[in-house]
Amino acid sequence: MSDARTEILARVRARRPASAPPVPRDYRRDVPGIDVVEVLVDRLADYKAGVHRASAVSLADVLGGLLTASSTVVVPPGLPASWIPGPVLRDSPGAPVPVAALDAPGVTVVTGVAVAIAVTGTLILDAAPDQGRRVLSLVPDHHVCVVWMDQICGGVPAALGRLTDPARPLTLISGPSATSDIELNRVEGVHGPRRLDVVIATR
């Protein structure tokens, strides 16, 4: 048995190329000719996310309106304090918010985003200071995400190309968490927040 294994592995190794074969990279990098903001809004609405508009001036008011029913607002360490004038529970490496607290009723997390993809309606969080740990956007029942218009790309390759460090842990969000059972009954909140509100803002 051992000799046969050795012989097979030797044959496999002998067939391996001396260097990695070239990978074609001539696929479409972006989606020209579309209004990326309107396409993203359309996709998010189709996924049953709440979509809101704001400017840099009105952002705090818009966020305040979305947080009126929240008992606790959790934010990552780098989220600008000016976004939410009221009291918040700020997560940090030295004082991480326990998972049990994130899972409590009425908790809302507010984050930024690394980049958004219009054609897929996807938000990419890369654990930057304004986005925080992955658990922040996966455990609370309500996630509010602020997307600046200049963070929206047309397609996936363009979005991945904008990431500062693609090796960071990435969280890709396309609408509120939902799945369907065998009878196609929609069940929400299975793998993450049941409510997703996206604020698209101009700087």
PDB file of C-alpha atoms in Angstrom:
ATOM      1  CA  MET A   1       0.000   0.000   0.000  1.00  0.00           C
ATOM      2  CA  SER A   2       2.753   2.388   0.948  1.00  0.00           C
ATOM      3  CA  ASP A   3       4.639   1.762  -2.300  1.00  0.00           C
ATOM      4  CA  ALA A   4       1.533   2.380  -4.379  1.00  0.00           C
ATOM      5  CA  ARG A   5       0.895   5.661  -2.517  1.00  0.00           C
ATOM      6  CA  THR A   6       4.449   6.770  -3.031  1.00  0.00           C
ATOM      7  CA  GLU A   7       4.296   5.924  -6.725  1.00  0.00           C
ATOM      8  CA  ILE A   8       1.016   7.839  -7.230  1.00  0.00           C
ATOM      9  CA  LEU A   9       2.303  10.910  -5.412  1.00  0.00           C
ATOM     10  CA  ALA A  10       5.506  10.792  -7.435  1.00  0.00           C
ATOM     11  CA  ARG A  11       3.501  10.739 -10.659  1.00  0.00           C
ATOM     12  CA  VAL A  12       1.376  13.684  -9.479  1.00  0.00           C
ATOM     13  CA  ARG A  13       4.442  15.701  -8.543  1.00  0.00           C
ATOM     14  CA  ALA A  14       6.059  14.894 -11.881  1.00  0.00           C
ATOM     15  CA  ARG A  15       3.054  16.344 -13.697  1.00  0.00           C
ATOM     16  CA  ARG A  16       3.016  19.591 -11.733  1.00  0.00           C
ATOM     17  CA  PRO A  17       4.164  22.603 -13.757  1.00  0.00           C
ATOM     18  CA  ALA A  18       7.440  24.204 -12.761  1.00  0.00           C
ATOM     19  CA  SER A  19       5.666  27.501 -12.160  1.00  0.00           C
ATOM     20  CA  ALA A  20       2.103  28.604 -11.591  1.00  0.00           C
ATOM     21  CA  PRO A  21       0.152  28.891 -14.866  1.00  0.00           C
ATOM     22  CA  PRO A  22      -1.014  32.394 -15.781  1.00  0.00           C
ATOM     23  CA  VAL A  23      -4.519  33.312 -14.654  1.00  0.00           C
ATOM     24  CA  PRO A  24      -6.547  35.294 -17.214  1.00  0.00           C
ATOM     25  CA  ARG A  25      -7.441  38.698 -15.780  1.00  0.00           C
ATOM     26  CA  ASP A  26      -9.247  40.090 -18.783  1.00  0.00           C
ATOM     27  CA  TYR A  27     -12.695  39.859 -17.217  1.00  0.00           C
ATOM     28  CA  ARG A  28     -14.819  42.973 -16.774  1.00  0.00           C
ATOM     29  CA  ARG A  29     -13.463  45.062 -13.888  1.00  0.00           C
ATOM     30  CA  ASP A  30     -16.416  47.377 -13.434  1.00  0.00           C
ATOM     31  CA  VAL A  31     -19.894  48.037 -14.760  1.00  0.00           C
ATOM     32  CA  PRO A  32     -19.791  51.187 -16.869  1.00  0.00           C
ATOM     33  CA  GLY A  33     -22.858  53.177 -17.795  1.00  0.00           C
ATOM     34  CA  ILE A  34     -24.908  52.660 -14.660  1.00  0.00           C
ATOM     35  CA  ASP A  35     -25.887  55.015 -11.854  1.00  0.00           C
ATOM     36  CA  VAL A  36     -24.218  53.106  -9.048  1.00  0.00           C
ATOM     37  CA  VAL A  37     -26.169  54.884  -6.317  1.00  0.00           C
ATOM     38  CA  GLU A  38     -29.582  54.182  -7.848  1.00  0.00           C
ATOM     39  CA  VAL A  39     -28.683  50.570  -8.649  1.00  0.00           C
ATOM     40  CA  LEU A  40     -27.501  50.004  -5.076  1.00  0.00           C
ATOM     41  CA  VAL A  41     -30.701  51.553  -3.692  1.00  0.00           C
ATOM     42  CA  ASP A  42     -32.785  49.304  -5.957  1.00  0.00           C
ATOM     43  CA  ARG A  43     -30.940  46.151  -4.862  1.00  0.00           C
ATOM     44  CA  LEU A  44     -31.078  47.009  -1.169  1.00  0.00           C
ATOM     45  CA  ALA A  45     -34.810  47.720  -1.343  1.00  0.00           C
ATOM     46  CA  ASP A  46     -35.315  44.422  -3.169  1.00  0.00           C
ATOM     47  CA  TYR A  47     -33.509  42.668  -0.310  1.00  0.00           C
ATOM     48  CA  LYS A  48     -35.922  44.329   2.164  1.00  0.00           C
ATOM     49  CA  ALA A  49     -33.312  46.645   3.685  1.00  0.00           C
ATOM     50  CA  GLY A  50     -34.320  50.130   4.720  1.00  0.00           C
ATOM     51  CA  VAL A  51     -32.639  52.779   2.570  1.00  0.00           C
ATOM     52  CA  HIS A  52     -32.240  56.369   3.707  1.00  0.00           C
ATOM     53  CA  ARG A  53     -30.517  59.445   2.318  1.00  0.00           C
ATOM     54  CA  ALA A  54     -28.457  61.985   4.215  1.00  0.00           C
ATOM     55  CA  SER A  55     -25.801  64.610   3.852  1.00  0.00           C
ATOM     56  CA  ALA A  56     -22.833  65.148   6.127  1.00  0.00           C
ATOM     57  CA  VAL A  57     -24.888  67.830   7.871  1.00  0.00           C
ATOM     58  CA  SER A  58     -28.090  65.813   8.310  1.00  0.00           C
ATOM     59  CA  LEU A  59     -26.439  62.458   9.062  1.00  0.00           C
ATOM     60  CA  ALA A  60     -26.787  62.734  12.856  1.00  0.00           C
ATOM     61  CA  ASP A  61     -30.488  63.585  12.557  1.00  0.00           C
ATOM     62  CA  VAL A  62     -31.149  60.679  10.179  1.00  0.00           C
ATOM     63  CA  LEU A  63     -29.326  58.256  12.458  1.00  0.00           C
ATOM     64  CA  GLY A  64     -31.163  59.646  15.476  1.00  0.00           C
ATOM     65  CA  GLY A  65     -34.477  58.900  13.794  1.00  0.00           C
ATOM     66  CA  LEU A  66     -33.440  55.307  13.127  1.00  0.00           C
ATOM     67  CA  LEU A  67     -32.338  54.753  16.715  1.00  0.00           C
ATOM     68  CA  THR A  68     -35.372  56.048  18.608  1.00  0.00           C
ATOM     69  CA  ALA A  69     -36.645  52.531  19.416  1.00  0.00           C
ATOM     70  CA  SER A  70     -33.236  51.146  20.390  1.00  0.00           C
ATOM     71  CA  SER A  71     -32.548  50.449  24.039  1.00  0.00           C
ATOM     72  CA  THR A  72     -28.783  50.292  23.458  1.00  0.00           C
ATOM     73  CA  VAL A  73     -26.645  51.626  20.624  1.00  0.00           C
ATOM     74  CA  VAL A  74     -23.309  49.881  20.096  1.00  0.00           C
ATOM     75  CA  VAL A  75     -20.606  51.438  17.937  1.00  0.00           C
ATOM     76  CA  PRO A  76     -17.117  50.334  16.881  1.00  0.00           C
ATOM     77  CA  PRO A  77     -14.078  52.143  18.305  1.00  0.00           C
ATOM     78  CA  GLY A  78     -13.495  54.429  15.335  1.00  0.00           C
ATOM     79  CA  LEU A  79     -17.037  55.567  14.590  1.00  0.00           C
ATOM     80  CA  PRO A  80     -17.093  59.408  14.651  1.00  0.00           C
ATOM     81  CA  ALA A  81     -18.698  60.673  17.860  1.00  0.00           C
ATOM     82  CA  SER A  82     -20.483  63.408  15.909  1.00  0.00           C
ATOM     83  CA  TRP A  83     -22.627  60.846  14.101  1.00  0.00           C
ATOM     84  CA  ILE A  84     -24.571  59.914  17.243  1.00  0.00           C
ATOM     85  CA  PRO A  85     -24.880  62.672  19.840  1.00  0.00           C
ATOM     86  CA  GLY A  86     -26.692  60.447  22.373  1.00  0.00           C
ATOM     87  CA  PRO A  87     -25.221  57.811  24.691  1.00  0.00           C
ATOM     88  CA  VAL A  88     -23.568  54.816  23.036  1.00  0.00           C
ATOM     89  CA  LEU A  89     -21.770  51.675  24.121  1.00  0.00           C
ATOM     90  CA  ARG A  90     -18.427  51.903  22.368  1.00  0.00           C
ATOM     91  CA  ASP A  91     -16.683  48.597  21.643  1.00  0.00           C
ATOM     92  CA  SER A  92     -12.888  48.583  21.857  1.00  0.00           C
ATOM     93  CA  PRO A  93     -10.041  46.061  21.955  1.00  0.00           C
ATOM     94  CA  GLY A  94      -9.470  46.845  25.637  1.00  0.00           C
ATOM     95  CA  ALA A  95     -13.154  46.712  26.575  1.00  0.00           C
ATOM     96  CA  PRO A  96     -15.039  44.510  24.095  1.00  0.00           C
ATOM     97  CA  VAL A  97     -18.801  44.455  24.439  1.00  0.00           C
ATOM     98  CA  PRO A  98     -19.785  40.916  25.539  1.00  0.00           C
ATOM     99  CA  VAL A  99     -21.700  38.797  23.053  1.00  0.00           C
ATOM    100  CA  ALA A 100     -24.558  38.431  25.535  1.00  0.00           C
ATOM    101  CA  ALA A 101     -24.933  42.219  25.603  1.00  0.00           C
ATOM    102  CA  LEU A 102     -24.912  42.400  21.807  1.00  0.00           C
ATOM    103  CA  ASP A 103     -27.604  39.724  21.680  1.00  0.00           C
ATOM    104  CA  ALA A 104     -29.931  41.512  24.100  1.00  0.00           C
ATOM    105  CA  PRO A 105     -33.311  42.782  22.844  1.00  0.00           C
ATOM    106  CA  GLY A 106     -33.360  46.303  21.458  1.00  0.00           C
ATOM    107  CA  VAL A 107     -29.654  46.498  20.592  1.00  0.00           C
ATOM    108  CA  THR A 108     -28.663  48.372  17.445  1.00  0.00           C
ATOM    109  CA  VAL A 109     -25.154  48.575  16.036  1.00  0.00           C
ATOM    110  CA  VAL A 110     -24.053  51.473  13.836  1.00  0.00           C
ATOM    111  CA  THR A 111     -21.050  51.009  11.540  1.00  0.00           C
ATOM    112  CA  GLY A 112     -19.393  52.448   8.505  1.00  0.00           C
ATOM    113  CA  VAL A 113     -18.456  50.378   5.474  1.00  0.00           C
ATOM    114  CA  ALA A 114     -15.304  49.724   3.454  1.00  0.00           C
ATOM    115  CA  VAL A 115     -17.004  49.643   0.058  1.00  0.00           C
ATOM    116  CA  ALA A 116     -20.425  48.854  -1.440  1.00  0.00           C
ATOM    117  CA  ILE A 117     -21.190  46.962  -4.654  1.00  0.00           C
ATOM    118  CA  ALA A 118     -24.107  48.330  -6.667  1.00  0.00           C
ATOM    119  CA  VAL A 119     -24.985  45.397  -8.945  1.00  0.00           C
ATOM    120  CA  THR A 120     -25.079  42.866  -6.115  1.00  0.00           C
ATOM    121  CA  GLY A 121     -26.400  45.199  -3.417  1.00  0.00           C
ATOM    122  CA  THR A 122     -23.560  44.114  -1.174  1.00  0.00           C
ATOM    123  CA  LEU A 123     -21.849  45.973   1.653  1.00  0.00           C
ATOM    124  CA  ILE A 124     -18.281  44.943   2.494  1.00  0.00           C
ATOM    125  CA  LEU A 125     -16.999  45.544   6.014  1.00  0.00           C
ATOM    126  CA  ASP A 126     -13.274  44.970   6.527  1.00  0.00           C
ATOM    127  CA  ALA A 127     -12.909  45.438  10.302  1.00  0.00           C
ATOM    128  CA  ALA A 128     -11.536  48.971   9.968  1.00  0.00           C
ATOM    129  CA  PRO A 129     -11.956  51.172  13.079  1.00  0.00           C
ATOM    130  CA  ASP A 130     -15.345  52.537  11.929  1.00  0.00           C
ATOM    131  CA  GLN A 131     -16.615  48.987  11.343  1.00  0.00           C
ATOM    132  CA  GLY A 132     -15.101  47.044  14.219  1.00  0.00           C
ATOM    133  CA  ARG A 133     -15.153  43.357  14.974  1.00  0.00           C
ATOM    134  CA  ARG A 134     -17.232  41.034  12.812  1.00  0.00           C
ATOM    135  CA  VAL A 135     -19.360  40.069  15.807  1.00  0.00           C
ATOM    136  CA  LEU A 136     -20.708  43.623  16.000  1.00  0.00           C
ATOM    137  CA  SER A 137     -22.473  43.332  12.654  1.00  0.00           C
ATOM    138  CA  LEU A 138     -23.510  39.698  13.068  1.00  0.00           C
ATOM    139  CA  VAL A 139     -25.077  39.438  16.528  1.00  0.00           C
ATOM    140  CA  PRO A 140     -27.308  42.506  17.191  1.00  0.00           C
ATOM    141  CA  ASP A 141     -30.796  42.276  15.723  1.00  0.00           C
ATOM    142  CA  HIS A 142     -30.579  45.705  14.066  1.00  0.00           C
ATOM    143  CA  HIS A 143     -27.684  47.002  11.966  1.00  0.00           C
ATOM    144  CA  VAL A 144     -27.459  50.567  10.686  1.00  0.00           C
ATOM    145  CA  CYS A 145     -24.715  51.041   8.113  1.00  0.00           C
ATOM    146  CA  VAL A 146     -23.528  54.381   6.748  1.00  0.00           C
ATOM    147  CA  VAL A 147     -22.320  54.346   3.133  1.00  0.00           C
ATOM    148  CA  TRP A 148     -20.733  57.419   1.604  1.00  0.00           C
ATOM    149  CA  MET A 149     -21.608  57.803  -2.060  1.00  0.00           C
ATOM    150  CA  ASP A 150     -17.959  57.700  -3.099  1.00  0.00           C
ATOM    151  CA  GLN A 151     -17.662  54.256  -1.494  1.00  0.00           C
ATOM    152  CA  ILE A 152     -20.036  52.685  -4.029  1.00  0.00           C
ATOM    153  CA  CYS A 153     -18.574  50.659  -6.917  1.00  0.00           C
ATOM    154  CA  GLY A 154     -20.346  49.120  -9.867  1.00  0.00           C
ATOM    155  CA  GLY A 155     -19.044  45.546  -9.703  1.00  0.00           C
ATOM    156  CA  VAL A 156     -17.201  43.055  -7.527  1.00  0.00           C
ATOM    157  CA  PRO A 157     -13.666  43.327  -9.047  1.00  0.00           C
ATOM    158  CA  ALA A 158     -13.698  47.111  -8.712  1.00  0.00           C
ATOM    159  CA  ALA A 159     -14.870  46.853  -5.113  1.00  0.00           C
ATOM    160  CA  LEU A 160     -12.228  44.312  -4.151  1.00  0.00           C
ATOM    161  CA  GLY A 161      -9.616  46.522  -5.776  1.00  0.00           C
ATOM    162  CA  ARG A 162     -10.550  49.348  -3.421  1.00  0.00           C
ATOM    163  CA  LEU A 163      -9.924  47.377  -0.250  1.00  0.00           C
ATOM    164  CA  THR A 164      -6.950  48.739   1.650  1.00  0.00           C
ATOM    165  CA  ASP A 165      -5.968  45.300   2.922  1.00  0.00           C
ATOM    166  CA  PRO A 166      -7.840  42.352   1.346  1.00  0.00           C
ATOM    167  CA  ALA A 167      -6.288  40.048   3.959  1.00  0.00           C
ATOM    168  CA  ARG A 168      -8.433  41.571   6.711  1.00  0.00           C
ATOM    169  CA  PRO A 169     -11.483  39.559   7.782  1.00  0.00           C
ATOM    170  CA  LEU A 170     -14.280  40.590   5.440  1.00  0.00           C
ATOM    171  CA  THR A 171     -18.003  40.577   6.116  1.00  0.00           C
ATOM    172  CA  LEU A 172     -20.223  40.723   3.025  1.00  0.00           C
ATOM    173  CA  ILE A 173     -23.794  41.819   3.699  1.00  0.00           C
ATOM    174  CA  SER A 174     -26.575  41.662   1.118  1.00  0.00           C
ATOM    175  CA  GLY A 175     -29.754  42.614   2.961  1.00  0.00           C
ATOM    176  CA  PRO A 176     -31.040  41.486   6.345  1.00  0.00           C
ATOM    177  CA  SER A 177     -30.215  37.946   7.419  1.00  0.00           C
ATOM    178  CA  ALA A 178     -32.769  35.561   5.953  1.00  0.00           C
ATOM    179  CA  THR A 179     -33.202  32.031   4.723  1.00  0.00           C
ATOM    180  CA  SER A 180     -36.052  29.864   3.477  1.00  0.00           C
ATOM    181  CA  ASP A 181     -37.245  26.527   4.738  1.00  0.00           C
ATOM    182  CA  ILE A 182     -38.151  23.577   2.516  1.00  0.00           C
ATOM    183  CA  GLU A 183     -41.573  25.136   1.799  1.00  0.00           C
ATOM    184  CA  LEU A 184     -39.901  28.442   0.815  1.00  0.00           C
ATOM    185  CA  ASN A 185     -41.207  30.236   3.891  1.00  0.00           C
ATOM    186  CA  ARG A 186     -38.865  33.146   4.582  1.00  0.00           C
ATOM    187  CA  VAL A 187     -37.247  33.084   8.026  1.00  0.00           C
ATOM    188  CA  GLU A 188     -35.409  36.242   9.046  1.00  0.00           C
ATOM    189  CA  GLY A 189     -32.621  36.739  11.544  1.00  0.00           C
ATOM    190  CA  VAL A 190     -31.150  33.262  11.343  1.00  0.00           C
ATOM    191  CA  HIS A 191     -27.524  34.184  10.700  1.00  0.00           C
ATOM    192  CA  GLY A 192     -27.444  37.868  11.577  1.00  0.00           C
ATOM    193  CA  PRO A 193     -29.546  41.015  12.012  1.00  0.00           C
ATOM    194  CA  ARG A 194     -33.215  40.843  11.050  1.00  0.00           C
ATOM    195  CA  ARG A 195     -33.225  44.559  10.310  1.00  0.00           C
ATOM    196  CA  LEU A 196     -30.735  46.340   8.083  1.00  0.00           C
ATOM    197  CA  ASP A 197     -30.931  50.082   7.513  1.00  0.00           C
ATOM    198  CA  VAL A 198     -28.494  51.649   5.069  1.00  0.00           C
ATOM    199  CA  VAL A 199     -27.876  55.396   5.103  1.00  0.00           C
ATOM    200  CA  ILE A 200     -26.412  56.620   1.827  1.00  0.00           C
ATOM    201  CA  ALA A 201     -24.741  59.929   2.494  1.00  0.00           C
ATOM    202  CA  THR A 202     -22.983  62.680   0.598  1.00  0.00           C
ATOM    203  CA  ARG A 203     -19.829  64.085   2.142  1.00  0.00           C
TER     204      ARG A 203
END
